[in-house]
Amino acid sequence: MSTTGSKGPAQVSAARRRTVVDALRRGAVPESGLDLLATGLDRFEAALDAELDAVASGGSVFKAVRGEYGSGKTFFTRWLGERAKRRNFAVAEIQVSENETPLHRLETVYRRLTERLTTSSFPPSALRPVVDAWFYALEEDALAAGATEDELPGEVEKLLVARLAEVSRHAPSFATALRGYRAALADGDEATAAAVLAWLGGQPHVAASARRSAGVRGDLDHFGALGFLQGLLTVLRDSGHTGLFVVLDEVETLQRVRSDARDKALNALRQLIDEVHSGRFPGLYLVITGTPAFYDGQQGVQRLAPLAQRLATDFTTDPRFDNPRAVQIRLPGFTQESLVGLGRTIRDLYADAAVSPERVRTVVDDAYVADLARAVGGALGGKVGVAPRLFLKKLVGDVLDRVDQFDDFDPRLHYRLTVASSELTDVERNLATAVSGGPVSADDIDLEL
């Protein structure tokens, strides 16, 4: 996230304010309410909104977001996800990792997608409400076409076949599982219905009896996952959603996996991009995030020439002239000025719900916010780009909370910034070690092996 200054918060509900402040106090990116903090992102709004509108109209988009650690990639994608939700998209955020969600196993990626699926009305996992809404929509369409109550099951079956005709060419078991789910519900067998829906969501080790009852076999595989994604998009569209917004976060972790797994993952990413651009997934907006080293280095995208060609974007010009319509967009990260501007925005947001708003604004004035921002940046070797998370955590938890609760607390007199190793990320910890004068040999740098 890059900010250019402070903006006073508009009227904000207590719940939204609490969600944002509580997350910052923990040092986390808020799950919602990010529009309250998103100053400086207006340069992207027009292009990204146009892409969301195109996807809502039946198109599909792939976007790659690049930025250094701390530049706000997670914030940016959640902010964009909120904009998608306001257009009635379903949203899923997936953390790519070698052990939990390896990118070269698309069946696992699909499973995480269904586990993390959320809508404006339902938290994760929203798969069952979406499927139930789809069957309800089929019934309504059948009744509107003149079907009687006795004819309804047969007419719904006809609509199911027609709506999933294209999906069934690639993954016939998707429609079969939906029939099995509906049949189990009609029989009052909730256990079987839940098990079949779990299988439809890509879960492994579903009871054999439930699979037999639904007429499906085995577990979802790599190639079947693409067909199931296609089916999920159809169900979402027919149940009233305009599309599906999916984030594959921290794709740069691919650089640390075994070379054979890395090559498979890069090829899977290339395959996903090609499928999106081919029009196979109408209604899908797919985003990946990664560091510049992932996009430009030989252990990342450049390792697979066809993938590098698809993601190639010119970043040799002034960042002011970056093209937000390009396949890859750059987050420039924070400066000291923008970090202070964000701090003032958070201070004002906090003060609006404080016991004594004017005292909070007076004691934690603009000058103090700037001093704290410089101190946190200095503790991290002057690397302002990785300071926002820690700065906001300290500002809310160590300063604003105390000023609000203790009438005689003055941060200039009673607070001294301390940075414990246990509260730092690996990147922050390595920077702090260098600043403190501690050992900075290769042996002191933590590596994930």
C-alpha positions in Angstrom: 0.0 0.0 0.0 1.4 3.4 -0.9 -0.1 6.5 0.6 0.4 10.1 -0.2 -1.2 11.7 2.7 -3.8 11.7 5.4 -7.5 11.8 4.8 -10.0 12.3 7.5 -12.3 9.3 8.0 -15.9 9.6 7.0 -18.8 8.5 9.1 -17.8 5.0 10.1 -19.8 2.4 12.0 -18.4 1.2 15.4 -18.1 -2.4 14.1 -16.0 -1.4 11.0 -13.8 0.9 13.1 -13.3 -1.9 15.7 -12.4 -4.4 13.0 -9.7 -2.2 11.6 -8.2 -1.1 14.9 -8.2 -4.6 16.4 -6.4 -6.0 13.4 -3.7 -3.2 13.5 -3.3 -3.7 17.2 -2.3 -7.4 16.4 0.0 -6.3 13.6 -2.3 -7.8 11.0 -4.0 -6.6 7.8 -7.7 -6.0 8.5 -10.1 -8.5 6.8 -12.5 -5.6 5.9 -12.8 -1.8 6.2 -9.7 -1.3 4.1 -11.3 1.6 2.2 -10.8 3.6 5.4 -7.1 3.3 5.0 -6.7 3.2 1.2 -5.3 6.7 0.6 -3.1 6.9 -2.5 -4.7 3.9 -4.4 -6.8 6.2 -6.5 -4.3 5.8 -9.4 -5.4 2.2 -9.8 -9.1 2.6 -9.2 -10.4 3.4 -12.7 -8.5 0.6 -14.5 -9.2 -2.1 -11.9 -12.9 -1.1 -11.6 -13.1 -1.4 -15.4 -11.6 -4.9 -15.2 -14.0 -5.9 -12.5 -16.9 -4.7 -14.6 -15.6 -6.6 -17.6 -15.4 -9.8 -15.5 -19.0 -9.2 -14.2 -20.1 -9.0 -17.9 -18.6 -12.5 -18.6 -15.0 -11.8 -19.2 -12.0 -13.0 -17.3 -8.8 -11.2 -16.0 -5.4 -12.3 -14.8 -3.4 -9.8 -12.8 0.1 -10.0 -11.2 1.0 -7.7 -8.3 4.6 -7.0 -7.5 6.1 -5.3 -4.5 8.8 -5.7 -1.9 8.1 -7.1 1.6 6.0 -4.5 3.4 4.8 -2.7 0.3 1.2 -3.6 1.0 0.5 -6.5 -1.4 -1.9 -8.2 1.0 -3.6 -4.9 1.8 -3.9 -4.1 -1.9 -5.5 -7.4 -2.8 -7.9 -7.3 0.2 -8.9 -3.7 -0.8 -9.5 -4.9 -4.3 -11.5 -7.9 -3.0 -13.7 -5.5 -1.0 -14.4 -3.6 -4.2 -15.2 -6.9 -5.9 -17.6 -7.9 -3.1 -19.5 -4.6 -3.5 -20.1 -5.8 -7.1 -21.5 -9.1 -5.6 -18.4 -11.2 -6.4 -17.5 -14.2 -4.3 -14.0 -13.9 -3.0 -11.2 -16.3 -1.9 -7.7 -15.6 -0.7 -5.2 -18.4 -0.8 -1.8 -18.5 0.8 0.6 -20.4 -1.5 3.0 -22.6 0.5 5.1 -25.7 -0.2 3.5 -27.8 2.5 -0.1 -26.5 2.8 -0.9 -25.3 -0.7 1.7 -26.2 -3.3 0.8 -24.4 -6.6 1.7 -27.4 -8.8 -1.2 -29.4 -7.2 -4.2 -27.5 -8.5 -6.6 -29.9 -6.7 -5.2 -28.5 -3.5 -5.5 -25.0 -4.7 -9.1 -25.6 -5.6 -9.7 -27.2 -2.2 -8.3 -24.1 -0.4 -10.4 -21.9 -2.7 -13.7 -23.6 -1.6 -12.5 -23.5 2.1 -11.8 -19.8 1.9 -14.8 -18.9 -0.3 -16.7 -15.9 1.0 -19.5 -13.6 -0.1 -21.0 -10.4 1.1 -23.5 -12.5 3.0 -21.6 -15.5 4.2 -18.1 -16.1 5.7 -15.9 -18.9 4.7 -16.8 -21.5 3.7 -19.7 -20.2 1.6 -19.8 -23.2 -0.7 -22.9 -24.7 0.8 -25.0 -21.5 0.8 -23.9 -20.9 -2.8 -24.9 -24.4 -3.9 -28.2 -24.2 -2.1 -28.9 -20.8 -3.7 -28.2 -22.3 -7.1 -30.7 -25.1 -6.7 -33.3 -22.6 -5.4 -32.6 -20.5 -8.6 -33.1 -23.6 -10.8 -36.4 -24.3 -9.0 -37.6 -20.7 -9.5 -36.7 -20.8 -13.2 -38.5 -24.1 -13.6 -41.7 -22.7 -11.9 -41.5 -19.5 -14.0 -41.4 -21.6 -17.1 -44.7 -23.2 -16.0 -43.6 -26.4 -14.3 -46.0 -27.9 -11.7 -44.9 -29.2 -8.3 -45.0 -32.8 -9.6 -42.9 -31.8 -12.7 -40.5 -29.7 -10.7 -37.8 -32.4 -10.0 -37.6 -33.4 -13.6 -37.5 -29.8 -14.8 -34.8 -29.0 -12.4 -32.8 -31.9 -13.6 -33.1 -30.7 -17.2 -31.9 -27.2 -16.2 -29.0 -28.7 -14.3 -27.9 -30.7 -17.4 -28.3 -27.6 -19.7 -26.5 -25.2 -17.4 -23.6 -27.6 -16.8 -23.3 -28.9 -20.3 -20.0 -27.2 -21.1 -18.6 -28.1 -17.6 -19.6 -31.8 -18.1 -17.4 -32.0 -21.2 -14.3 -31.6 -18.9 -15.6 -32.7 -15.5 -18.8 -34.8 -15.7 -18.5 -35.8 -12.0 -19.2 -32.2 -11.0 -22.8 -32.4 -12.2 -23.0 -36.0 -10.8 -22.0 -34.8 -7.4 -24.5 -32.0 -7.4 -27.3 -34.6 -8.2 -26.1 -36.7 -5.4 -26.1 -33.8 -3.0 -29.7 -32.9 -3.9 -30.8 -36.5 -3.7 -29.3 -36.9 -0.2 -31.1 -33.7 0.9 -34.4 -35.0 -0.5 -34.0 -38.3 1.4 -33.2 -36.3 4.6 -29.7 -37.8 4.8 -27.7 -34.8 6.1 -24.5 -36.8 6.7 -24.3 -38.0 3.1 -25.2 -34.6 1.7 -22.4 -33.0 3.7 -19.9 -35.6 2.7 -20.9 -35.2 -1.0 -20.5 -31.5 -0.8 -17.1 -31.9 0.8 -16.1 -34.1 -2.1 -17.4 -31.4 -4.5 -15.2 -28.9 -2.6 -12.1 -31.1 -3.3 -11.8 -32.6 0.1 -9.9 -35.9 0.1 -10.8 -39.0 2.1 -14.6 -38.7 1.8 -16.4 -41.8 3.0 -16.7 -44.4 0.2 -20.4 -44.9 1.0 -21.1 -41.3 0.3 -19.2 -41.3 -2.9 -21.1 -44.5 -4.0 -24.4 -42.9 -3.1 -23.6 -39.9 -5.3 -22.2 -42.0 -8.1 -18.7 -40.6 -8.0 -15.3 -42.3 -7.5 -11.9 -41.4 -6.2 -10.6 -38.0 -5.3 -10.2 -34.9 -7.3 -7.0 -34.7 -9.3 -4.9 -31.9 -10.9 -6.7 -31.8 -14.2 -10.2 -32.3 -12.8 -9.6 -29.2 -10.6 -9.8 -26.9 -13.6 -13.2 -28.4 -14.6 -14.5 -28.1 -11.1 -13.4 -24.4 -11.0 -15.4 -24.0 -14.3 -18.4 -25.6 -12.6 -18.1 -23.4 -9.5 -18.1 -20.3 -11.7 -21.3 -21.5 -13.4 -23.0 -22.2 -10.1 -21.9 -18.7 -8.8 -23.3 -16.9 -11.8 -26.6 -18.8 -11.8 -27.0 -18.2 -8.0 -26.8 -14.4 -8.5 -23.1 -13.6 -8.2 -21.4 -11.6 -10.8 -18.1 -13.4 -10.6 -15.3 -14.9 -8.5 -12.2 -12.9 -7.3 -9.3 -15.2 -6.3 -6.0 -14.2 -4.8 -2.9 -16.5 -4.8 -0.8 -14.7 -2.2 3.0 -15.0 -1.6 3.7 -16.9 -4.8 7.4 -15.9 -4.3 7.6 -18.9 -1.9 8.1 -21.0 -5.0 11.7 -19.8 -5.1 12.4 -21.9 -2.0 11.0 -25.2 -3.0 12.8 -28.1 -4.7 13.6 -27.4 -8.4 11.3 -30.2 -9.7 8.3 -28.9 -7.7 9.2 -25.3 -8.7 9.2 -26.1 -12.4 5.8 -27.9 -12.0 4.4 -24.9 -10.1 5.6 -22.4 -12.7 4.1 -24.5 -15.5 0.8 -24.7 -13.6 0.8 -20.9 -13.3 1.5 -20.6 -17.0 -1.4 -23.0 -17.6 -3.8 -21.0 -15.4 -2.9 -17.8 -17.2 -3.5 -19.4 -20.6 -6.9 -20.8 -19.5 -8.0 -17.5 -18.1 -7.0 -15.7 -21.4 -8.6 -18.4 -23.5 -12.0 -17.6 -22.0 -12.5 -20.9 -20.3 -13.3 -19.2 -17.0 -15.9 -16.5 -17.6 -16.4 -14.5 -14.4 -13.0 -15.1 -12.9 -10.6 -12.4 -11.7 -7.4 -14.1 -10.7 -4.6 -12.2 -8.9 -1.1 -13.4 -7.8 1.3 -11.5 -5.6 5.0 -11.7 -5.5 8.3 -9.8 -4.9 10.3 -8.3 -7.7 12.9 -11.1 -7.2 10.2 -13.6 -8.0 9.3 -11.9 -11.3 12.8 -11.0 -12.4 15.1 -13.6 -10.8 16.3 -16.9 -12.3 14.7 -18.9 -9.5 11.2 -17.5 -10.3 9.3 -16.5 -13.4 12.4 -16.2 -15.6 13.1 -19.9 -15.1 10.2 -20.6 -17.5 10.5 -18.5 -20.7 6.8 -18.9 -21.8 5.7 -17.6 -18.4 8.1 -14.8 -18.4 6.8 -13.7 -21.8 3.2 -13.7 -20.5 4.1 -11.5 -17.5 6.6 -9.2 -19.2 5.9 -5.6 -18.3 8.0 -2.4 -18.7 9.0 -0.9 -15.4 11.9 1.1 -16.7 9.9 4.4 -16.6 9.1 6.6 -13.7 6.6 4.8 -11.4 4.2 7.7 -11.9 3.7 6.5 -15.4 3.1 2.8 -14.6 0.2 1.3 -16.6 -2.4 0.0 -14.2 -4.0 -1.9 -17.2 -0.9 -4.0 -17.7 -0.8 -7.7 -16.7 1.7 -6.8 -14.0 1.4 -3.8 -11.7 3.9 -2.4 -9.2 3.3 -1.2 -5.7 6.0 1.4 -4.9 5.8 1.0 -1.2 6.0 3.5 1.6 8.0 6.7 2.0 8.5 8.5 5.3 5.9 11.0 4.2 3.3 8.4 3.3 3.9 6.4 6.5 3.2 9.6 8.5 0.1 10.3 6.5 -1.2 6.8 7.2 -0.4 7.2 10.9 -2.5 10.4 11.0 -5.4 8.7 9.3 -5.3 5.9 11.9 -5.0 8.4 14.8 -8.1 10.2 13.6 -10.0 7.0 13.0 -9.1 5.9 16.5 -9.9 9.3 18.1 -13.5 9.3 16.8 -14.4 6.5 19.2 -12.1 7.5 22.0 -13.2 8.5 25.5 -11.7 11.9 24.9 -11.2 12.5 21.1 -9.5 15.9 21.5 -7.0 14.6 24.1 -6.0 11.8 21.7 -5.5 14.3 18.8 -3.6 16.7 21.1 -1.3 14.3 22.8 -0.6 12.2 19.7 -0.3 15.1 17.4 1.1 15.1 13.9 4.6 15.8 15.2 4.6 12.8 17.5 3.2 10.6 14.8 6.1 11.6 12.6 8.6 11.0 15.4 7.3 7.5 16.0 7.4 6.7 12.3 11.0 7.8 12.1 11.9 5.8 15.2 10.3 2.6 13.9 12.0 3.1 10.5 15.3 3.6 12.2 14.9 0.4 14.2 14.6 -1.4 10.9 17.6 0.2 9.3 15.8 3.1 7.8 13.9 0.6 5.6 10.6 2.5 5.6 9.1 0.1 3.1 8.9 -2.7 5.6 8.0 -0.5 8.6 4.1 0.0 8.2 3.0 -3.2 10.0 5.2 -2.6 13.0 4.6 1.1 13.1 0.8 0.8 13.1 1.0 -2.0 15.8 3.1 0.3 18.0 0.9 3.4 17.3 -2.3 1.6 18.2 -1.3 -0.8 20.9 1.5 1.0 22.7 0.5 4.7 22.3 -3.2 5.3 21.4 -4.6 2.7 23.7 -2.6 4.1 26.6 -3.5 7.7 25.9 -7.2 6.7 25.7 -7.1 4.8 29.0 -4.8 6.8 31.2 -5.4 10.5 31.7 -1.8 11.2 32.8 0.0 9.1 30.1 2.2 11.2 27.8 4.1 9.1 25.2 6.9 11.7 25.0 7.5 11.2 28.7 6.4 7.7 29.5 7.0 5.6 26.4 10.2 4.5 24.8 10.0 2.5 21.6 11.1 -1.1 22.1 11.3 -3.7 19.4 11.4 -7.3 20.6 12.6 -10.0 18.2 9.6 -12.1 18.9 7.2 -9.6 17.3 9.1 -9.2 14.1 8.8 -11.0 10.8 11.9 -12.7 9.3 12.6 -9.7 7.1 12.1 -7.2 9.9 14.3 -9.3 12.3 17.2 -9.4 9.9 17.0 -5.6 9.4 16.8 -5.0 13.1 19.8 -7.3 13.8 21.9 -5.3 11.3 20.9 -2.0 13.0 21.6 -3.2 16.5 25.2 -4.0 15.6 24.6 -7.7 16.1 26.1 -10.5 14.0 25.2 -10.2 10.4 27.0 -13.1 8.9 25.3 -15.6 6.6 25.0 -17.9 9.6 22.7 -15.3 11.3 20.1 -15.2 8.6 17.1 -17.5 9.0 16.4 -19.5 5.9 13.3 -21.7 5.2 14.8 -25.0 4.1 
